[in-house]
Short mmCIF file of C-alpha atoms and ligand atoms in Angstrom, two decimals:
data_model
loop_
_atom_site.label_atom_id
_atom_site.label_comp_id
_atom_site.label_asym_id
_atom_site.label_seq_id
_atom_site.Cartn_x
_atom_site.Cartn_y
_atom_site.Cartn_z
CA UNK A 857 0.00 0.00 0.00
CA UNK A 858 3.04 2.44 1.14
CA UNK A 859 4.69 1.09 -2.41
CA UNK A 860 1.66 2.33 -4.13
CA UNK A 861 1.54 4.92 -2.95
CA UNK A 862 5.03 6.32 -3.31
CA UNK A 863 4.62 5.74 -6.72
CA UNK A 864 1.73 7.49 -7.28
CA UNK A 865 3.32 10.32 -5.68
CA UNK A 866 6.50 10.09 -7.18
CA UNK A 867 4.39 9.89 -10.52
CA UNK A 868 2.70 12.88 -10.12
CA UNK A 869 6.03 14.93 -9.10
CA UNK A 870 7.72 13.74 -12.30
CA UNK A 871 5.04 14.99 -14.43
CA UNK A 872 4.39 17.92 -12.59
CA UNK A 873 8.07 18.70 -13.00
CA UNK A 874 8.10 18.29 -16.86
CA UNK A 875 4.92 20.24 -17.26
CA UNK A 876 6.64 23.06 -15.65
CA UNK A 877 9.92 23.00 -17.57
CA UNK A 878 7.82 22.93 -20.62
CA UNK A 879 5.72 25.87 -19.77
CA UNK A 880 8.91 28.10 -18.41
CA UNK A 881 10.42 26.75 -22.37
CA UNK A 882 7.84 28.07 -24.50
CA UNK A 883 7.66 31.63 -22.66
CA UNK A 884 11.59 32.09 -21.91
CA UNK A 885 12.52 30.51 -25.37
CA UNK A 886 9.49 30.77 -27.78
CA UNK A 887 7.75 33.92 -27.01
CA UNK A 888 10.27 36.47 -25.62
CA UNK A 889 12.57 35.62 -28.66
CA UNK A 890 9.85 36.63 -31.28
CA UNK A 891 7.75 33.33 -32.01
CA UNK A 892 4.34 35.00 -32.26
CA UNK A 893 1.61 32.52 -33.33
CA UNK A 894 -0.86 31.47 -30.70
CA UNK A 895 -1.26 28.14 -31.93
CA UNK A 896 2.17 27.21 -32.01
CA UNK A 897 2.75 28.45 -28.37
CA UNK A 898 0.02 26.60 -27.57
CA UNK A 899 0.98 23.02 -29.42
CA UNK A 900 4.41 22.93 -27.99
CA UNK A 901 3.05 23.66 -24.60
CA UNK A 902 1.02 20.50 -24.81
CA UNK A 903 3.30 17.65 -26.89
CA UNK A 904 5.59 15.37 -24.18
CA UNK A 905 9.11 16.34 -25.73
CA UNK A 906 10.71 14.38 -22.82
CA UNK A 907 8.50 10.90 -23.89
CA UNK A 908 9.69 11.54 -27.50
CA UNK A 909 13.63 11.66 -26.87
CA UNK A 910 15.70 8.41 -25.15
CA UNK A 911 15.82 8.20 -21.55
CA UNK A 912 19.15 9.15 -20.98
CA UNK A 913 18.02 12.59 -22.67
CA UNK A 914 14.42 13.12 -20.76
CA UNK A 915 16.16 15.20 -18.08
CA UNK A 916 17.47 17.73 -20.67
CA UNK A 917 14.27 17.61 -23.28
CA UNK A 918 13.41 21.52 -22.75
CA UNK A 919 16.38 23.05 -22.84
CA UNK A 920 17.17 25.42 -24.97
CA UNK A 921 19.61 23.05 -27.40
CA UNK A 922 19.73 19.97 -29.53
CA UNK A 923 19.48 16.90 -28.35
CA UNK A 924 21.23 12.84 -29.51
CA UNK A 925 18.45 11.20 -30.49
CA UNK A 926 19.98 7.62 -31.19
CA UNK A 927 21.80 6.48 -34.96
CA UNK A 928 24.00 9.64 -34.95
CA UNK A 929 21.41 12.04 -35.42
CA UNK A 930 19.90 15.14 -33.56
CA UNK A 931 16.26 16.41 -32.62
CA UNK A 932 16.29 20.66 -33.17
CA UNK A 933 16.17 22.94 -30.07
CA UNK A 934 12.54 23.71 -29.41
CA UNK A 935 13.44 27.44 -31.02
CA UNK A 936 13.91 26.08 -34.57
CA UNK A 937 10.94 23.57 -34.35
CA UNK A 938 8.50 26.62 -33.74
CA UNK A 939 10.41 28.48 -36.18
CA UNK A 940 9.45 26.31 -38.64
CA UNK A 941 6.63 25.45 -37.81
CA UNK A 942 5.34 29.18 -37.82
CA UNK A 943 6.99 29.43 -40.82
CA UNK A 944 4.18 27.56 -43.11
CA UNK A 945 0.93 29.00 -41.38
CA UNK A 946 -0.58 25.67 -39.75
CA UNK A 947 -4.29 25.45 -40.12
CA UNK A 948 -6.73 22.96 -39.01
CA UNK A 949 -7.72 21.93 -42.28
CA UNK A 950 -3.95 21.27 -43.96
CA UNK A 951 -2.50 18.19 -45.07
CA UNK A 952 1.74 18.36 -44.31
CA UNK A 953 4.39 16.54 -45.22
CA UNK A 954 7.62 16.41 -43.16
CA UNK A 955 10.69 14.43 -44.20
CA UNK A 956 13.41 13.43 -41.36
CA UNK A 957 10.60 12.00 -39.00
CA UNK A 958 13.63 11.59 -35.86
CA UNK A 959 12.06 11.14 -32.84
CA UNK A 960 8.59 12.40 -33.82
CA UNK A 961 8.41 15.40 -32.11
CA UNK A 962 8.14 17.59 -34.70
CA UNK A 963 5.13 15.29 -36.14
CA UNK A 964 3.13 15.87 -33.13
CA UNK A 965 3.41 19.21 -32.76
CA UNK A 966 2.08 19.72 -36.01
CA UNK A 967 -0.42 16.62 -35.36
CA UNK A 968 -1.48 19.39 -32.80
CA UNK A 969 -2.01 22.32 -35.11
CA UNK A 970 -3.02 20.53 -38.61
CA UNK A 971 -5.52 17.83 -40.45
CA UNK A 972 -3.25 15.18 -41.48
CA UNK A 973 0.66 14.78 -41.18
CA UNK A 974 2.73 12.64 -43.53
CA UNK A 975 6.26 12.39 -42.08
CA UNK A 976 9.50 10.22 -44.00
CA UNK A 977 12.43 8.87 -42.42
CA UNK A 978 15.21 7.56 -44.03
CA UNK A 979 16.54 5.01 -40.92
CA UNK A 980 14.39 2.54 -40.21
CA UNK A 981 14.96 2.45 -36.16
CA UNK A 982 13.77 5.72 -35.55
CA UNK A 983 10.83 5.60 -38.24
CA UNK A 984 9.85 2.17 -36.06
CA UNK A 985 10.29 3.78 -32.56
CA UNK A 986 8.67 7.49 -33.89
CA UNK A 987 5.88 5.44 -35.04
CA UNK A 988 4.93 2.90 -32.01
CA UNK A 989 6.15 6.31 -29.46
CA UNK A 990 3.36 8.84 -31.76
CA UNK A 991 1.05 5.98 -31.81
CA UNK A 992 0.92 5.71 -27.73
CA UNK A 993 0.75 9.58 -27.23
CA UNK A 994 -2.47 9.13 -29.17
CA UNK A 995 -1.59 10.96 -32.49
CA UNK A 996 -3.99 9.02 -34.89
CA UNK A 997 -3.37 11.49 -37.40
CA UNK A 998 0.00 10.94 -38.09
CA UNK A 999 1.43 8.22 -41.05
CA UNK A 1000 5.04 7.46 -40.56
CA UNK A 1001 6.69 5.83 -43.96
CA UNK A 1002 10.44 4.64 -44.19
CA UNK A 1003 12.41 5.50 -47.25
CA UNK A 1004 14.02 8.32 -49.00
CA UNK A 1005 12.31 11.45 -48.13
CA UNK A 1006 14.03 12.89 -51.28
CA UNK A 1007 10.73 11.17 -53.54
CA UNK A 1008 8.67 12.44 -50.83
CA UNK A 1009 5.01 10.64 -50.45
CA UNK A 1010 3.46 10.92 -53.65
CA UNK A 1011 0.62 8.91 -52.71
CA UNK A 1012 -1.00 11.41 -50.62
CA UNK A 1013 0.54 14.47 -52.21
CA UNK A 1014 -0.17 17.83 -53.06
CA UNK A 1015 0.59 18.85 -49.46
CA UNK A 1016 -0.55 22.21 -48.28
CA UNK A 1017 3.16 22.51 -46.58
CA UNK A 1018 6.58 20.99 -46.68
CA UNK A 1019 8.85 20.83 -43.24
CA UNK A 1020 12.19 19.60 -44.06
CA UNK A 1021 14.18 18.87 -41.13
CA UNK A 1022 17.52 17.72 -42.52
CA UNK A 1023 19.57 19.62 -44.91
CA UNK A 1024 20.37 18.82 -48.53
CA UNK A 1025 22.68 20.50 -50.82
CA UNK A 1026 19.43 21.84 -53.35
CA UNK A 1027 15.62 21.43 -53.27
CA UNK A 1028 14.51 18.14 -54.02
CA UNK A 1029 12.93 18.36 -57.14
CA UNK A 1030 9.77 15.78 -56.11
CA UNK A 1031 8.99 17.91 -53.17
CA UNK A 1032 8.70 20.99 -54.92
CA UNK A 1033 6.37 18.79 -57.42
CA UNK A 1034 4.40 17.14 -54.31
CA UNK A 1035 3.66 21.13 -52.86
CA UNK A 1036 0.23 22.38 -53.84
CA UNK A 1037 -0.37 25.68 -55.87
CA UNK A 1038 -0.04 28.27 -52.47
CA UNK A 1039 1.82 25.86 -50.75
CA UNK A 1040 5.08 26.82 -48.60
CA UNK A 1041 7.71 24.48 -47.77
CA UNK A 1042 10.47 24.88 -45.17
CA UNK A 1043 14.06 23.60 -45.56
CA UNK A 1044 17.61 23.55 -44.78
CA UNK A 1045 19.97 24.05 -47.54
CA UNK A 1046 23.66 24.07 -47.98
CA UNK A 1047 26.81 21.83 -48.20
CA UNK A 1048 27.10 19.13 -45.73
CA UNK A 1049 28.98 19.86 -42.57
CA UNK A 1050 28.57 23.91 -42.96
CA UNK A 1051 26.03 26.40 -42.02
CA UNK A 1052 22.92 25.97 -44.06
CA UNK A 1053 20.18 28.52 -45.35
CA UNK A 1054 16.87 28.28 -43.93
CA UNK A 1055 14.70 28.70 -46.99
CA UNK A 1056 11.16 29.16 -47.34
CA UNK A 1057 9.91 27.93 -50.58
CA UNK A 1058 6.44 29.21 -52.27
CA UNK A 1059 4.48 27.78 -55.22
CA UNK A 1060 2.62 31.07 -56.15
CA UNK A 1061 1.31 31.08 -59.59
CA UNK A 1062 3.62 27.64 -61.13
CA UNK A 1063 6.25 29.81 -60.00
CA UNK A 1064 9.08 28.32 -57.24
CA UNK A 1065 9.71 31.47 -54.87
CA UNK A 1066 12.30 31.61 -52.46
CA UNK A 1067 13.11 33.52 -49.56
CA UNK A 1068 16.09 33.46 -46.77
CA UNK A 1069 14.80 33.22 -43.70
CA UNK A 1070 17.87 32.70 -41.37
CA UNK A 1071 21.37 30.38 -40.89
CA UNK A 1072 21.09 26.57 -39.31
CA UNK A 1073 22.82 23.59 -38.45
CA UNK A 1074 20.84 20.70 -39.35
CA UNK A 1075 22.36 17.05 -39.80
CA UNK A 1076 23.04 16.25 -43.41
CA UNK A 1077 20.51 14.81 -45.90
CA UNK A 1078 21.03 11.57 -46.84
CA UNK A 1079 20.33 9.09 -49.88
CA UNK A 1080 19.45 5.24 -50.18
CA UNK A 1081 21.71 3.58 -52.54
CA UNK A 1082 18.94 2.39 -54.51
CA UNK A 1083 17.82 5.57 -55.12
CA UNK A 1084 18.14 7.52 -58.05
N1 LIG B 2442 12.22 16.19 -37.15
C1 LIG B 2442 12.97 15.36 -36.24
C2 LIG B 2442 14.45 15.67 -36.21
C3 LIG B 2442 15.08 15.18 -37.34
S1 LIG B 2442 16.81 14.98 -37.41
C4 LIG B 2442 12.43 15.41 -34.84
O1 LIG B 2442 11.50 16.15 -34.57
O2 LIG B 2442 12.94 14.66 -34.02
C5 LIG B 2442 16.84 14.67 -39.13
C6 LIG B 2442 16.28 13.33 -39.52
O3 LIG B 2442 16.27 13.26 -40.94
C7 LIG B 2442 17.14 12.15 -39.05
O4 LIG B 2442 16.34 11.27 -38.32
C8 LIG B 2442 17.63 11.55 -40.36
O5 LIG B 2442 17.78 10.13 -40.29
C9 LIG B 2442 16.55 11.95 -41.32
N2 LIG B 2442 16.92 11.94 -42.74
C10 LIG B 2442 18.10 12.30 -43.32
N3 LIG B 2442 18.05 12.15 -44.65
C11 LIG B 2442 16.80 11.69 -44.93
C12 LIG B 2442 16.12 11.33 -46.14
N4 LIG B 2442 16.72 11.38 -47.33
N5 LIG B 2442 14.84 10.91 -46.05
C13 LIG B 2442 14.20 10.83 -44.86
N6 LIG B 2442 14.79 11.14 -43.68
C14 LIG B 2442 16.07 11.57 -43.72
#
């Protein structure tokens, strides 16, 4: 009974404390440093970062930096992830595509703010673990797929938005195909290993617009051999 409890107790502090980090991140981090929209503030109030990261990371999920997330690769600091995801105008009714799925975090924050999300990884253990980790958080709207992002997901394309959250050296000529007529896609570019631009791409009119939005480190876009 004392067992019981303790852990109930114990529980409730750990969640408490995790709740509180997350609310002290999006005010210290996201708001006084310029993110304005509501809906953002309020979506990464609400998604778990420290259930989507390993263990050995949980302690360390909201602060203000990237974080190991397993196979040599890196989750964003919370900063860039609302960045981003302010940067294509999330709306109840959109359909998104995201390539670089990582730990899933970035899925269900816009699981929180959109209709459907679409989200490619190109490593098959964190695709599998993103998947089975956004599946028991209860994001039913999310479809994980593992493969080249670089083709994107035709089969449910034209996405209203793109979120790109590893950085190749151009554009990927399918994803600019796969973005819907008004759509805006977000994405590292630049040579692997340096500083990359943060671009945001617009179809407007057939036309491919692009516009600098800041400098990033993102981990380098890879290819399957078997692709072309
Ligand atoms: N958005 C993630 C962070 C991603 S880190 C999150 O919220 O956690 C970048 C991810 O892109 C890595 O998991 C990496 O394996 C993946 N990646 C790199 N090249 C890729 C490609 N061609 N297709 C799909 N995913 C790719």
């Amino acid at each position: 009974m004392y067992i019981l409890w303790f852990l109930c107790v114990s529980f409730w502090f750990q969640t408490d404390r995790f709740e509180e980090a997350r609310h002290k991140m999006v005010t210290d981090q996201l708001a006084k440093r310029g993110i304005k929209e509501k809906s953002v503030l309020e979506a990464m109030r609400k998604v778990p970062r420290h259930l989507l990261v390993p263990e050995s990371q949980k302690d360390n999920a909201y602060l203000d930096r990237p974080l190991p997330i397993g196979q040599g690769q890196t989750i964003s600091q919370p900063y860039i992830v609302a960045l981003m995801t302010e940067q294509i105008h999330p709306e109840k009714d959109m359909k998104v595509l995201e390539i670089g799925t990582g730990s899933g975090y970035q899925a269900a924050v816009l699981a929180e703010l959109v209709k459907e999300v679409y989200t490619v990884e190109i490593v098959s253990e964190l695709g599998k673990k993103a998947k089975s980790d956004l599946k028991e958080l209860g994001y039913e709207n999310v479809s994980v797929k593992i493969g080249d992002g670089y083709q994107g997901w035709a089969e449910h394309a034209p996405y209203d938005a793109i979120i790109v959250t590893a950085a190749p050296e151009e554009v990927p000529k399918p994803l600019l195909d796969q973005l819907k007529e008004g759509g805006r896609m977000i994405i590292p570019v630049g040579p692997v290993g340096q500083t990359q631009e943060l671009l945001l791409v617009e179809k407007i009119d057939g036309e491919i617009k692009k516009t600098k939005k800041s400098l990033v480190r993102f981990v380098p876009f890879t290819r399957s051999p078997q692709a072309d």
